[in-house]
Structure formats: structure tokens, C-alpha cells
Amino acid sequence: MSSKLNEHDPRVRRTRQLIEQSFDNLLAEKNFDSITVQDVTEKAQINRATFYAHFEDKYALLDHSIRQKFRQEIESRVLNACHYTPENLRMLILTVCEFQVKLNTSCTQSQKQFAPLVEKQIKGQVYELLLVWLRKMDIPTSAEMPATAATWAIYGLASYWSASKNRPALEAYVDKALPLVAVNLNPLAPAAV
Amino acid sequence: MSSKLNEHDPRVRRTRQLIEQSFDNLLAEKNFDSITVQDVTEKAQINRATFYAHFEDKYALLDHSIRQKFRQEIESRVLNACHYTPENLRMLILTVCEFQVKLNTSCTQSQKQFAPLVEKQIKGQVYELLLVWLRKMDIPTSAEMPATAATWAIYGLASYWSASKNRPALEAYVDKALPLVAVNLNPLAPAAV
DNA sequence: AAACAATCGTTGTTTATCCAACAAATGTTG
DNA sequence: CAACATTTGTTGGATAAACAACGATTGTTT
């Protein structure tokens, strides 16, 4: 770990990418517990010491990987996710819902142990995004509390939906969820969504 | 260029690979003359100075690229190219013939200017390979002259074939060419092939 | 339990790459 | 032709990655 690496250095980007994709490939073969740091570095063709310059250990890599995947999921759907629009909020909720489902279906049984990790990362990402949105709106109150409330609301609604026996259509569900969340982001016009 | 880079260093292998494949991709887009070193390094996401640590200029890269392609062509056909067998010699002749044809057909007009370069690289590769073969045979005479004769014979026969108006079937042609070349590699039993 | 092997996390040193800057050569435009 | 822009090789200094080695855990075998 030592001092921080320069994120803009091409070398750093390269090795990080190599580590990430090697890890992804390994996860498709084995379960997480049986993956060693050596496995990752061998497949990535990088030195083992270099790994530790980027990640504290393989758990930090897992964290980062989950975070990355969710972020990509958002960015693939939203043109400019950096400011609030009702449409962006829709997409955010929708993304969280689908991410939940994907975990329940496409992932192997053995990977469900990471549910709490995933929850933490998703909430973190959502919270950060909502903070950005709120701070760009000129509101008198602080942004932290509305962001927290909205984050938990979104995650809770998504969990509820993904766990439902026979889920309603996603689009329709999100339409109903939207005003419940937006109310925290529109303090000036709470009912008009 | 400075001092030589360590060929076994993973970093060296990586950047060389990046340069090579960026160059290949660019050649598919533009013609060689309009490709700059900057183009290559930008596409490869490496620093321009690093390029010059690997190649003297873009012409050296072209040389290397041709050499590489021909070598791959051989290695894709021959299991163990490191010693002489009649079958390996067959494959070598065959490879040179097909390489010639490929240049005359699939390549754009503008790339035919490199014919002499290609000739030099092919002959170089063939010669090196024949030298290895000859030196593993316990023959009293030196290996250089037989290797030279065979190299030119192979290249000449391949050129002749690829330039023919209506080419005979490659397999049949190679069968006839084989003894003409093998005679230089079998000094002890020249007629028995 | 003891012996053994594999993995871990760290360290000091060497090497490759990055980066910014430069003069020189080349290409382009008016 | 002259002014200008682009590309070319090269340089010195900073930083990331490679490498080998190490003690410390951890896991396995007997």
C-alpha cells in the first residue's frame, strides 16, 4: 500500500485493469475463498508485490470489484449521471432493482455470502451520487440527511421488490416508487413530481 | 533505445505487445506512411519516449511486425519447428508460398511497396531456421552454404509459384519442390527423399 | 503434536515507464 | 519564400513495477 499511486499514471491504470479482469475471470472459475492473491497476480502477469501497492488484500479487491460493477451498471444507463433529473432518479432506482435480481439469480450459491458487502457498496454509491445531486441544487438545508433517507428508501424498495414472490413489472414498480423517493430530493416542491 | 531491455521482464513484454497490436490495428485503418509514432503510442496508451526504448523508429517496427507475422505463420503449422524432418520442410515451403500469395491478394496496393522488406524478413527467418536444422545434423561441412542455397531456392520457388498465371495446386507443387530443396539438406543421401 | 508446504504481507534494490521539455527535422499554409 | 504547426528523436528526473528475500501465518500431512 505505502503511499498512494497516481490515478492518472497510465501504468497504474493498466495494472489495475489487469488485476480487475483477472479477478473477474477467476471468479467465473472458482469461488472467492479458494482464490489466492497469487492466482490473481499470475493470471494478470504482474508481480505479487505490485498487487499490494494497489489493494490491501483480496477482500479489498472484492470490495472494489463490486463497487466497480455497480458503477458501470449506472453509467451504462445514464448519459450524464452527475446532476439530478427525475429521469436519472428513475434509472438509479431501476439499476438498484436489477442489480439485486441479478445477484439472486445469476450468481452461484456460494457467492451469496457477500450480500452484506454488496449492500454496503450499493448504498455507498447511491449515497455519494445523491449527495452530488443535492449539492448542485441550491437548498438551504444540509444534504446529508435527505441523501441518507433517500438512499435507504431506494435500497429498501429495491430489496422488497426483488424478494417479492411474483414481482410486478419493474417499470410499473419504479413509477410507483419514484415519488416516494423524490420527496426527499424536492424539499421545495415535495408533492409535485 | 539506450541499453537493451530485459526480454523476460513482464513490463517489456506487455508494452511490446501493446505497440504491436496498436500498429496492426492502425495498419487496418490507414496506410503505413500516414501512421505516426504518436498514433501508435496514443492507441497503445504508452508514452512516446517508451516507444523509442523498444524500436528505433516506425520502420523498425514495421520490420519487426513482418518478421513476427511470418514466424507466427510457421509456428501455427509446425508442432516442433526446431529440428529437421521432411514434413517440417514441406510445411516451411508451403508457408512461404502462402505468405507470398496473401501479400499479392489481401493487401492493399499501397502496401506492396514493402515487398523488398518482406523478402528480406522471410529469407532471414528461413535461413535462421535452416541453420538450426543443419547444425543439429552431424555433418562435416559447414551449415552456412547449404542453408543459403536452400533459402534462396525456397524463396525463389515460392515466388515463381505465386506469380504464375494459373497456379498449380499448392500441395502438388510443394511435392515437386521438396526434393529440389531437400537435396541441400541431405548431403549424405541426396537422392533418397 | 510435530513437520512440512503454501500463502501472506513487507522490504530494499534495480529496472522500465512516465513526463515535461527541448532542438531539429518535416510538412503545411498563405 | 516565410511563418507556422506537426512530428521526430533525445534527455534528466520522478515514479511505478519487477524481483528476490524474509519472517510470519495458515493449512495440511503424518
Tab-separated table of C-alpha atoms (C1' of nucleotides) in Angstrom:
chain	number	residue	atom	x	y	z
A	1	MET	CA	0.000	0.000	0.000
A	2	SER	CA	2.558	2.569	1.143
A	3	SER	CA	1.899	5.999	-0.358
A	4	LYS	CA	-0.899	6.499	-2.851
A	5	LEU	CA	-0.436	5.774	-6.516
A	6	ASN	CA	-1.168	8.428	-9.094
A	7	GLU	CA	-4.532	7.512	-10.581
A	8	HIS	CA	-3.701	9.265	-13.849
A	9	ASP	CA	-0.483	7.380	-14.461
A	10	PRO	CA	-1.013	5.010	-17.395
A	11	ARG	CA	0.961	2.334	-15.606
A	12	VAL	CA	-1.405	2.436	-12.659
A	13	ARG	CA	-4.471	2.224	-14.876
A	14	ARG	CA	-3.015	-0.708	-16.749
A	15	THR	CA	-2.096	-2.874	-13.796
A	16	ARG	CA	-5.351	-2.085	-12.048
A	17	GLN	CA	-7.238	-3.172	-15.117
A	18	LEU	CA	-5.184	-6.345	-15.351
A	19	ILE	CA	-5.907	-7.162	-11.732
A	20	GLU	CA	-9.612	-6.480	-12.112
A	21	GLN	CA	-10.154	-8.585	-15.171
A	22	SER	CA	-8.034	-11.443	-13.859
A	23	PHE	CA	-10.109	-11.411	-10.726
A	24	ASP	CA	-13.330	-11.451	-12.731
A	25	ASN	CA	-12.135	-14.394	-14.771
A	26	LEU	CA	-11.093	-16.284	-11.674
A	27	LEU	CA	-14.452	-15.669	-10.042
A	28	ALA	CA	-16.034	-17.348	-13.026
A	29	GLU	CA	-13.932	-20.442	-12.351
A	30	LYS	CA	-13.617	-20.793	-8.594
A	31	ASN	CA	-15.374	-19.419	-5.584
A	32	PHE	CA	-13.868	-16.459	-3.836
A	33	ASP	CA	-12.404	-18.296	-0.851
A	34	SER	CA	-10.240	-20.548	-2.970
A	35	ILE	CA	-8.780	-17.648	-4.936
A	36	THR	CA	-5.360	-16.587	-3.697
A	37	VAL	CA	-3.538	-13.366	-4.328
A	38	GLN	CA	-1.025	-15.422	-6.249
A	39	ASP	CA	-3.716	-16.709	-8.558
A	40	VAL	CA	-4.701	-13.170	-9.399
A	41	THR	CA	-1.196	-11.902	-9.978
A	42	GLU	CA	-0.176	-14.931	-12.020
A	43	LYS	CA	-3.139	-14.613	-14.314
A	44	ALA	CA	-2.577	-10.873	-14.572
A	45	GLN	CA	1.116	-11.394	-15.241
A	46	ILE	CA	2.112	-8.873	-12.637
A	47	ASN	CA	4.328	-9.151	-9.619
A	48	ARG	CA	2.735	-10.106	-6.347
A	49	ALA	CA	4.272	-7.127	-4.581
A	50	THR	CA	2.618	-4.856	-7.084
A	51	PHE	CA	-0.776	-6.181	-6.078
A	52	TYR	CA	-0.234	-4.936	-2.558
A	53	ALA	CA	0.588	-1.497	-3.888
A	54	HIS	CA	-2.974	-1.355	-5.205
A	55	PHE	CA	-5.069	-3.313	-2.734
A	56	GLU	CA	-4.691	-4.110	0.912
A	57	ASP	CA	-5.713	-7.719	0.340
A	58	LYS	CA	-8.087	-9.804	-1.711
A	59	TYR	CA	-11.068	-8.594	0.299
A	60	ALA	CA	-10.336	-5.022	-0.669
A	61	LEU	CA	-10.204	-6.196	-4.256
A	62	LEU	CA	-13.606	-7.813	-3.881
A	63	ASP	CA	-14.969	-4.604	-2.427
A	64	HIS	CA	-13.557	-2.620	-5.273
A	65	SER	CA	-14.870	-5.068	-7.823
A	66	ILE	CA	-18.419	-4.892	-6.553
A	67	ARG	CA	-18.261	-1.117	-6.425
A	68	GLN	CA	-16.938	-1.026	-9.967
A	69	LYS	CA	-19.616	-3.296	-11.326
A	70	PHE	CA	-22.424	-1.283	-9.849
A	71	ARG	CA	-20.927	1.951	-11.099
A	72	GLN	CA	-20.660	0.570	-14.600
A	73	GLU	CA	-24.252	-0.547	-14.360
A	74	ILE	CA	-25.291	3.014	-13.621
A	75	GLU	CA	-23.103	4.636	-16.229
A	76	SER	CA	-24.297	2.298	-18.933
A	77	ARG	CA	-27.848	3.535	-18.414
A	78	VAL	CA	-27.462	7.217	-17.657
A	79	LEU	CA	-25.995	9.702	-20.088
A	80	ASN	CA	-24.971	12.269	-17.544
A	81	ALA	CA	-25.420	10.942	-14.054
A	82	CYS	CA	-23.846	13.988	-12.426
A	83	HIS	CA	-26.960	16.019	-11.808
A	84	TYR	CA	-30.484	15.384	-10.667
A	85	THR	CA	-33.338	14.826	-13.050
A	86	PRO	CA	-36.448	12.759	-12.442
A	87	GLU	CA	-35.324	10.519	-15.278
A	88	ASN	CA	-31.925	9.973	-13.670
A	89	LEU	CA	-33.574	9.102	-10.392
A	90	ARG	CA	-35.780	6.624	-12.223
A	91	MET	CA	-32.735	4.986	-13.726
A	92	LEU	CA	-30.978	4.876	-10.395
A	93	ILE	CA	-33.840	3.058	-8.718
A	94	LEU	CA	-34.175	0.757	-11.671
A	95	THR	CA	-30.493	-0.059	-11.589
A	96	VAL	CA	-30.556	-0.984	-7.942
A	97	CYS	CA	-33.554	-3.233	-8.510
A	98	GLU	CA	-31.985	-5.076	-11.378
A	99	PHE	CA	-28.686	-5.397	-9.591
A	100	GLN	CA	-30.461	-7.105	-6.735
A	101	VAL	CA	-32.193	-9.545	-9.007
A	102	LYS	CA	-29.028	-10.356	-10.852
A	103	LEU	CA	-27.396	-11.361	-7.587
A	104	ASN	CA	-30.288	-13.607	-6.632
A	105	THR	CA	-30.348	-15.384	-9.958
A	106	SER	CA	-27.169	-15.436	-11.993
A	107	CYS	CA	-24.770	-15.783	-9.085
A	108	THR	CA	-23.803	-19.111	-7.643
A	109	GLN	CA	-24.982	-20.134	-4.211
A	110	SER	CA	-21.515	-19.759	-2.814
A	111	GLN	CA	-21.369	-16.108	-3.711
A	112	LYS	CA	-24.395	-15.128	-1.679
A	113	GLN	CA	-22.191	-14.810	1.365
A	114	PHE	CA	-21.250	-11.396	0.007
A	115	ALA	CA	-24.729	-9.936	0.259
A	116	PRO	CA	-23.789	-7.592	3.105
A	117	LEU	CA	-20.728	-6.425	1.188
A	118	VAL	CA	-22.809	-5.718	-1.842
A	119	GLU	CA	-25.373	-3.873	0.229
A	120	LYS	CA	-22.702	-1.667	1.698
A	121	GLN	CA	-21.212	-0.843	-1.689
A	122	ILE	CA	-24.514	-0.133	-3.356
A	123	LYS	CA	-25.647	2.130	-0.564
A	124	GLY	CA	-22.314	3.894	-0.633
A	125	GLN	CA	-22.533	4.540	-4.339
A	126	VAL	CA	-26.135	5.678	-4.208
A	127	TYR	CA	-25.423	7.959	-1.290
A	128	GLU	CA	-22.448	9.576	-2.994
A	129	LEU	CA	-24.461	10.159	-6.133
A	130	LEU	CA	-27.406	11.662	-4.284
A	131	LEU	CA	-25.042	13.936	-2.374
A	132	VAL	CA	-23.717	15.294	-5.648
A	133	TRP	CA	-27.203	15.875	-6.921
A	134	LEU	CA	-28.383	17.623	-3.780
A	135	ARG	CA	-25.378	19.868	-3.529
A	136	LYS	CA	-25.951	21.142	-7.027
A	137	MET	CA	-29.421	22.228	-6.003
A	138	ASP	CA	-29.436	25.468	-4.055
A	139	ILE	CA	-31.188	24.298	-0.955
A	140	PRO	CA	-30.824	25.820	2.474
A	141	THR	CA	-30.704	22.590	4.487
A	142	SER	CA	-27.783	20.214	4.596
A	143	ALA	CA	-27.631	17.432	2.024
A	144	GLU	CA	-26.615	14.546	4.260
A	145	MET	CA	-29.923	13.724	5.849
A	146	PRO	CA	-32.082	13.790	2.701
A	147	ALA	CA	-29.424	11.738	0.926
A	148	THR	CA	-29.410	9.189	3.719
A	149	ALA	CA	-33.159	8.891	3.778
A	150	ALA	CA	-33.416	8.556	0.019
A	151	THR	CA	-30.588	6.036	-0.111
A	152	TRP	CA	-32.184	3.736	2.400
A	153	ALA	CA	-35.570	4.171	0.783
A	154	ILE	CA	-34.225	3.217	-2.606
A	155	TYR	CA	-32.354	0.209	-1.300
A	156	GLY	CA	-35.277	-0.911	0.797
A	157	LEU	CA	-37.744	-0.623	-2.046
A	158	ALA	CA	-35.407	-2.495	-4.356
A	159	SER	CA	-34.903	-5.291	-1.817
A	160	TYR	CA	-38.620	-5.532	-1.253
A	161	TRP	CA	-39.281	-5.803	-4.968
A	162	SER	CA	-36.532	-8.304	-5.710
A	163	ALA	CA	-37.661	-10.532	-2.844
A	164	SER	CA	-41.340	-10.481	-3.834
A	165	LYS	CA	-42.848	-13.830	-4.737
A	166	ASN	CA	-44.321	-12.679	-8.011
A	167	ARG	CA	-42.764	-9.383	-8.804
A	168	PRO	CA	-44.770	-6.681	-10.518
A	169	ALA	CA	-43.354	-5.336	-13.753
A	170	LEU	CA	-40.223	-3.383	-12.972
A	171	GLU	CA	-41.209	-0.274	-14.897
A	172	ALA	CA	-44.545	-0.015	-13.143
A	173	TYR	CA	-42.994	-0.626	-9.763
A	174	VAL	CA	-40.394	2.060	-10.268
A	175	ASP	CA	-43.094	4.501	-11.321
A	176	LYS	CA	-44.783	3.975	-8.000
A	177	ALA	CA	-41.521	4.105	-6.082
A	178	LEU	CA	-40.305	7.284	-7.702
A	179	PRO	CA	-42.471	9.818	-5.831
A	180	LEU	CA	-41.750	8.133	-2.509
A	181	VAL	CA	-38.067	8.795	-3.015
A	182	ALA	CA	-38.253	12.068	-4.874
A	183	VAL	CA	-39.993	13.662	-1.934
A	184	ASN	CA	-36.646	13.724	-0.166
A	185	LEU	CA	-34.911	15.362	-3.072
A	186	ASN	CA	-37.506	18.039	-3.793
A	187	PRO	CA	-37.839	19.842	-0.483
A	188	LEU	CA	-39.301	22.892	-2.171
A	189	ALA	CA	-41.996	21.118	-4.128
A	190	PRO	CA	-42.418	17.783	-2.378
A	191	ALA	CA	-45.731	16.797	-3.930
A	192	ALA	CA	-45.149	17.926	-7.479
A	193	VAL	CA	-43.322	15.074	-9.202
B	1	MET	CA	16.929	2.836	-27.483
B	2	SER	CA	19.797	3.199	-24.991
B	3	SER	CA	20.800	-0.138	-23.455
B	4	LYS	CA	18.820	-3.272	-24.187
B	5	LEU	CA	15.677	-4.079	-22.338
B	6	ASN	CA	15.288	-7.353	-20.491
B	7	GLU	CA	13.145	-9.541	-22.733
B	8	HIS	CA	11.879	-11.533	-19.776
B	9	ASP	CA	10.627	-8.553	-17.828
B	10	PRO	CA	6.812	-8.677	-17.842
B	11	ARG	CA	6.689	-4.927	-18.379
B	12	VAL	CA	8.728	-5.229	-21.548
B	13	ARG	CA	6.547	-7.991	-22.917
B	14	ARG	CA	3.419	-6.005	-22.148
B	15	THR	CA	4.418	-2.756	-23.786
B	16	ARG	CA	5.841	-4.547	-26.793
B	17	GLN	CA	2.554	-6.354	-27.207
B	18	LEU	CA	0.632	-3.112	-26.860
B	19	ILE	CA	2.771	-1.477	-29.506
B	20	GLU	CA	2.424	-4.400	-31.879
B	21	GLN	CA	-1.316	-4.698	-31.702
B	22	SER	CA	-1.849	-0.962	-31.904
B	23	PHE	CA	0.281	-0.925	-35.001
B	24	ASP	CA	-1.684	-3.793	-36.520
B	25	ASN	CA	-4.955	-2.026	-35.857
B	26	LEU	CA	-3.672	1.188	-37.354
B	27	LEU	CA	-2.469	-0.616	-40.454
B	28	ALA	CA	-6.023	-1.815	-40.928
B	29	GLU	CA	-7.203	1.788	-40.940
B	30	LYS	CA	-4.529	3.860	-42.675
B	31	ASN	CA	-1.600	3.169	-44.926
B	32	PHE	CA	1.807	2.959	-43.341
B	33	ASP	CA	3.093	6.368	-44.424
B	34	SER	CA	0.322	8.250	-42.693
B	35	ILE	CA	0.863	6.438	-39.412
B	36	THR	CA	2.927	8.419	-36.939
B	37	VAL	CA	4.729	7.202	-33.872
B	38	GLN	CA	2.308	9.303	-31.891
B	39	ASP	CA	-0.618	7.437	-33.381
B	40	VAL	CA	0.863	4.168	-32.222
B	41	THR	CA	1.689	5.308	-28.717
B	42	GLU	CA	-1.650	7.008	-28.227
B	43	LYS	CA	-3.586	3.935	-29.256
B	44	ALA	CA	-1.312	1.778	-27.116
B	45	GLN	CA	-1.675	4.141	-24.175
B	46	ILE	CA	2.034	4.278	-23.619
B	47	ASN	CA	4.438	7.147	-23.507
B	48	ARG	CA	6.113	8.184	-26.715
B	49	ALA	CA	9.547	8.010	-25.133
B	50	THR	CA	8.865	4.405	-24.239
B	51	PHE	CA	8.346	3.570	-27.886
B	52	TYR	CA	11.884	4.635	-28.649
B	53	ALA	CA	13.157	2.350	-25.917
B	54	HIS	CA	11.799	-0.543	-27.961
B	55	PHE	CA	12.171	0.470	-31.590
B	56	GLU	CA	14.477	2.826	-33.394
B	57	ASP	CA	11.624	4.256	-35.444
B	58	LYS	CA	8.439	3.226	-37.144
B	59	TYR	CA	10.337	1.441	-39.886
B	60	ALA	CA	11.973	-0.822	-37.343
B	61	LEU	CA	8.517	-1.541	-36.008
B	62	LEU	CA	7.326	-2.475	-39.480
B	63	ASP	CA	10.305	-4.769	-39.880
B	64	HIS	CA	9.587	-6.404	-36.581
B	65	SER	CA	5.916	-6.742	-37.398
B	66	ILE	CA	6.548	-8.539	-40.672
B	67	ARG	CA	9.064	-10.824	-39.024
B	68	GLN	CA	6.594	-11.591	-36.269
B	69	LYS	CA	3.761	-12.397	-38.635
B	70	PHE	CA	5.810	-14.805	-40.660
B	71	ARG	CA	7.099	-16.513	-37.556
B	72	GLN	CA	3.577	-16.963	-36.258
B	73	GLU	CA	2.582	-18.379	-39.612
B	74	ILE	CA	5.259	-21.030	-39.264
B	75	GLU	CA	4.583	-21.842	-35.658
B	76	SER	CA	0.883	-22.227	-36.277
B	77	ARG	CA	1.587	-25.010	-38.742
B	78	VAL	CA	4.518	-26.857	-37.251
B	79	LEU	CA	4.400	-28.611	-33.928
B	80	ASN	CA	8.104	-28.576	-33.264
B	81	ALA	CA	9.906	-26.486	-35.832
B	82	CYS	CA	13.262	-26.805	-34.111
B	83	HIS	CA	14.605	-29.810	-35.948
B	84	TYR	CA	14.612	-31.103	-39.486
B	85	THR	CA	12.055	-33.537	-40.779
B	86	PRO	CA	10.815	-33.844	-44.350
B	87	GLU	CA	7.389	-32.892	-43.088
B	88	ASN	CA	8.712	-29.733	-41.451
B	89	LEU	CA	10.467	-28.787	-44.637
B	90	ARG	CA	7.228	-29.316	-46.516
B	91	MET	CA	5.439	-27.001	-44.155
B	92	LEU	CA	8.153	-24.405	-44.422
B	93	ILE	CA	7.934	-24.277	-48.204
B	94	LEU	CA	4.181	-24.256	-48.024
B	95	THR	CA	4.184	-21.392	-45.559
B	96	VAL	CA	6.410	-19.253	-47.736
B	97	CYS	CA	4.188	-19.892	-50.745
B	98	GLU	CA	1.014	-18.937	-48.932
B	99	PHE	CA	2.622	-15.906	-47.376
B	100	GLN	CA	3.521	-14.670	-50.824
B	101	VAL	CA	0.021	-15.137	-52.124
B	102	LYS	CA	-1.503	-13.432	-49.145
B	103	LEU	CA	0.585	-10.344	-49.863
B	104	ASN	CA	-0.469	-10.274	-53.504
B	105	THR	CA	-4.144	-10.593	-52.743
B	106	SER	CA	-5.320	-9.436	-49.350
B	107	CYS	CA	-3.010	-6.459	-49.035
B	108	THR	CA	-3.865	-3.075	-50.421
B	109	GLN	CA	-1.989	-1.658	-53.364
B	110	SER	CA	-0.261	0.859	-51.180
B	111	GLN	CA	1.323	-1.840	-49.070
B	112	LYS	CA	3.100	-3.519	-51.935
B	113	GLN	CA	5.904	-1.037	-51.544
B	114	PHE	CA	7.131	-3.242	-48.738
B	115	ALA	CA	7.804	-6.256	-50.888
B	116	PRO	CA	11.590	-5.963	-50.553
B	117	LEU	CA	11.231	-5.623	-46.783
B	118	VAL	CA	9.104	-8.705	-46.659
B	119	GLU	CA	11.525	-10.620	-48.816
B	120	LYS	CA	14.375	-9.748	-46.537
B	121	GLN	CA	12.488	-10.816	-43.426
B	122	ILE	CA	11.237	-14.057	-44.881
B	123	LYS	CA	14.661	-15.039	-46.130
B	124	GLY	CA	16.141	-14.140	-42.786
B	125	GLN	CA	13.679	-16.311	-40.917
B	126	VAL	CA	14.017	-19.235	-43.277
B	127	TYR	CA	17.792	-19.035	-43.148
B	128	GLU	CA	17.875	-18.980	-39.364
B	129	LEU	CA	15.580	-21.961	-39.180
B	130	LEU	CA	17.569	-23.985	-41.705
B	131	LEU	CA	20.760	-23.186	-39.834
B	132	VAL	CA	19.277	-24.655	-36.680
B	133	TRP	CA	18.218	-27.762	-38.527
B	134	LEU	CA	21.558	-28.267	-40.212
B	135	ARG	CA	23.565	-27.759	-37.064
B	136	LYS	CA	21.597	-30.459	-35.295
B	137	MET	CA	22.607	-32.906	-38.016
B	138	ASP	CA	26.122	-34.186	-37.566
B	139	ILE	CA	27.543	-33.184	-40.902
B	140	PRO	CA	31.178	-32.497	-41.613
B	141	THR	CA	30.687	-29.437	-43.844
B	142	SER	CA	29.689	-26.007	-42.623
B	143	ALA	CA	25.998	-25.187	-42.457
B	144	GLU	CA	26.022	-21.703	-43.953
B	145	MET	CA	26.270	-22.553	-47.614
B	146	PRO	CA	23.645	-25.289	-47.724
B	147	ALA	CA	21.340	-23.046	-45.699
B	148	THR	CA	21.875	-20.173	-48.090
B	149	ALA	CA	21.252	-22.285	-51.144
B	150	ALA	CA	18.136	-23.841	-49.700
B	151	THR	CA	16.808	-20.486	-48.504
B	152	TRP	CA	17.086	-18.903	-51.921
B	153	ALA	CA	15.707	-21.981	-53.574
B	154	ILE	CA	12.664	-21.965	-51.322
B	155	TYR	CA	12.018	-18.301	-51.767
B	156	GLY	CA	12.561	-18.477	-55.496
B	157	LEU	CA	10.247	-21.419	-55.930
B	158	ALA	CA	7.605	-19.729	-53.827
B	159	SER	CA	7.870	-16.510	-55.826
B	160	TYR	CA	7.662	-18.417	-59.073
B	161	TRP	CA	4.559	-20.236	-57.923
B	162	SER	CA	2.779	-17.210	-56.515
B	163	ALA	CA	3.440	-15.237	-59.696
B	164	SER	CA	2.228	-17.986	-62.049
B	165	LYS	CA	-0.751	-17.114	-64.211
B	166	ASN	CA	-2.733	-20.189	-63.302
B	167	ARG	CA	-1.071	-21.701	-60.318
B	168	PRO	CA	-0.965	-25.467	-59.922
B	169	ALA	CA	-2.421	-26.850	-56.724
B	170	LEU	CA	-0.192	-25.857	-53.851
B	171	GLU	CA	0.146	-29.330	-52.386
B	172	ALA	CA	1.233	-30.825	-55.680
B	173	TYR	CA	3.644	-28.001	-56.345
B	174	VAL	CA	5.264	-28.368	-52.952
B	175	ASP	CA	5.646	-32.088	-53.515
B	176	LYS	CA	7.665	-31.368	-56.610
B	177	ALA	CA	9.644	-28.597	-54.956
B	178	LEU	CA	10.539	-30.639	-51.910
B	179	PRO	CA	13.294	-32.826	-53.388
B	180	LEU	CA	14.875	-29.841	-55.099
B	181	VAL	CA	15.371	-28.216	-51.750
B	182	ALA	CA	15.965	-31.276	-49.633
B	183	VAL	CA	18.987	-32.139	-51.692
B	184	ASN	CA	20.822	-29.351	-49.950
B	185	LEU	CA	19.849	-30.568	-46.518
B	186	ASN	CA	20.624	-34.240	-47.055
B	187	PRO	CA	24.237	-34.225	-48.189
B	188	LEU	CA	24.680	-37.859	-47.251
B	189	ALA	CA	21.638	-39.208	-49.077
B	190	PRO	CA	20.807	-36.558	-51.645
B	191	ALA	CA	18.504	-38.613	-53.837
B	192	ALA	CA	16.595	-40.511	-51.195
B	193	VAL	CA	13.736	-38.262	-50.123
C	1	DA	C1'	1.815	-32.838	18.358
C	2	DA	C1'	5.420	-32.035	15.099
C	3	DA	C1'	6.941	-31.363	10.431
C	4	DC	C1'	6.073	-29.605	6.215
C	5	DA	C1'	4.298	-26.750	2.429
C	6	DA	C1'	1.780	-22.849	0.812
C	7	DT	C1'	0.363	-18.308	1.214
C	8	DC	C1'	0.798	-13.963	3.131
C	9	DG	C1'	2.381	-9.206	3.719
C	10	DT	C1'	6.548	-6.407	3.720
C	11	DT	C1'	11.160	-4.584	2.463
C	12	DG	C1'	15.364	-2.763	-0.298
C	13	DT	C1'	17.154	-2.544	-4.623
C	14	DT	C1'	17.041	-2.485	-9.658
C	15	DT	C1'	14.771	-1.567	-13.880
C	16	DA	C1'	11.128	0.134	-17.076
C	17	DT	C1'	7.989	3.573	-17.876
C	18	DC	C1'	6.220	8.194	-17.404
C	19	DC	C1'	6.589	13.036	-18.042
C	20	DA	C1'	7.922	17.524	-19.484
C	21	DA	C1'	10.919	19.842	-22.142
C	22	DC	C1'	13.979	20.532	-25.898
C	23	DA	C1'	16.154	21.311	-30.586
C	24	DA	C1'	15.928	19.554	-35.142
C	25	DA	C1'	13.558	17.904	-38.998
C	26	DT	C1'	9.484	17.787	-41.698
C	27	DG	C1'	5.044	19.279	-43.523
C	28	DT	C1'	1.612	22.780	-44.410
C	29	DT	C1'	-0.366	27.221	-45.388
C	30	DG	C1'	-0.628	31.832	-47.005
D	1	DC	C1'	9.733	32.151	-49.707
D	2	DA	C1'	8.379	32.813	-44.912
D	3	DA	C1'	5.551	31.786	-40.945
D	4	DC	C1'	3.532	28.250	-38.717
D	5	DA	C1'	2.304	23.626	-36.993
D	6	DT	C1'	3.410	18.814	-36.527
D	7	DT	C1'	6.322	15.193	-35.828
D	8	DT	C1'	10.654	13.491	-34.521
D	9	DG	C1'	14.353	11.692	-31.505
D	10	DT	C1'	16.557	12.647	-27.196
D	11	DT	C1'	17.362	13.983	-22.348
D	12	DG	C1'	17.088	14.160	-16.959
D	13	DG	C1'	14.498	13.415	-13.202
D	14	DA	C1'	10.364	11.246	-10.849
D	15	DT	C1'	7.559	7.259	-10.125
D	16	DA	C1'	5.631	2.546	-10.671
D	17	DA	C1'	6.622	-2.145	-11.216
D	18	DA	C1'	9.763	-6.145	-11.013
D	19	DC	C1'	12.429	-9.062	-8.296
D	20	DA	C1'	14.350	-11.676	-4.572
D	21	DA	C1'	14.323	-12.380	0.015
D	22	DC	C1'	12.405	-12.537	4.576
D	23	DG	C1'	9.660	-13.813	8.833
D	24	DA	C1'	5.019	-14.742	10.000
D	25	DT	C1'	0.549	-17.112	9.315
D	26	DT	C1'	-2.086	-20.611	7.905
D	27	DG	C1'	-3.210	-25.207	6.281
D	28	DT	C1'	-2.025	-29.991	5.583
D	29	DT	C1'	0.171	-34.454	6.494
D	30	DT	C1'	1.941	-37.908	9.249
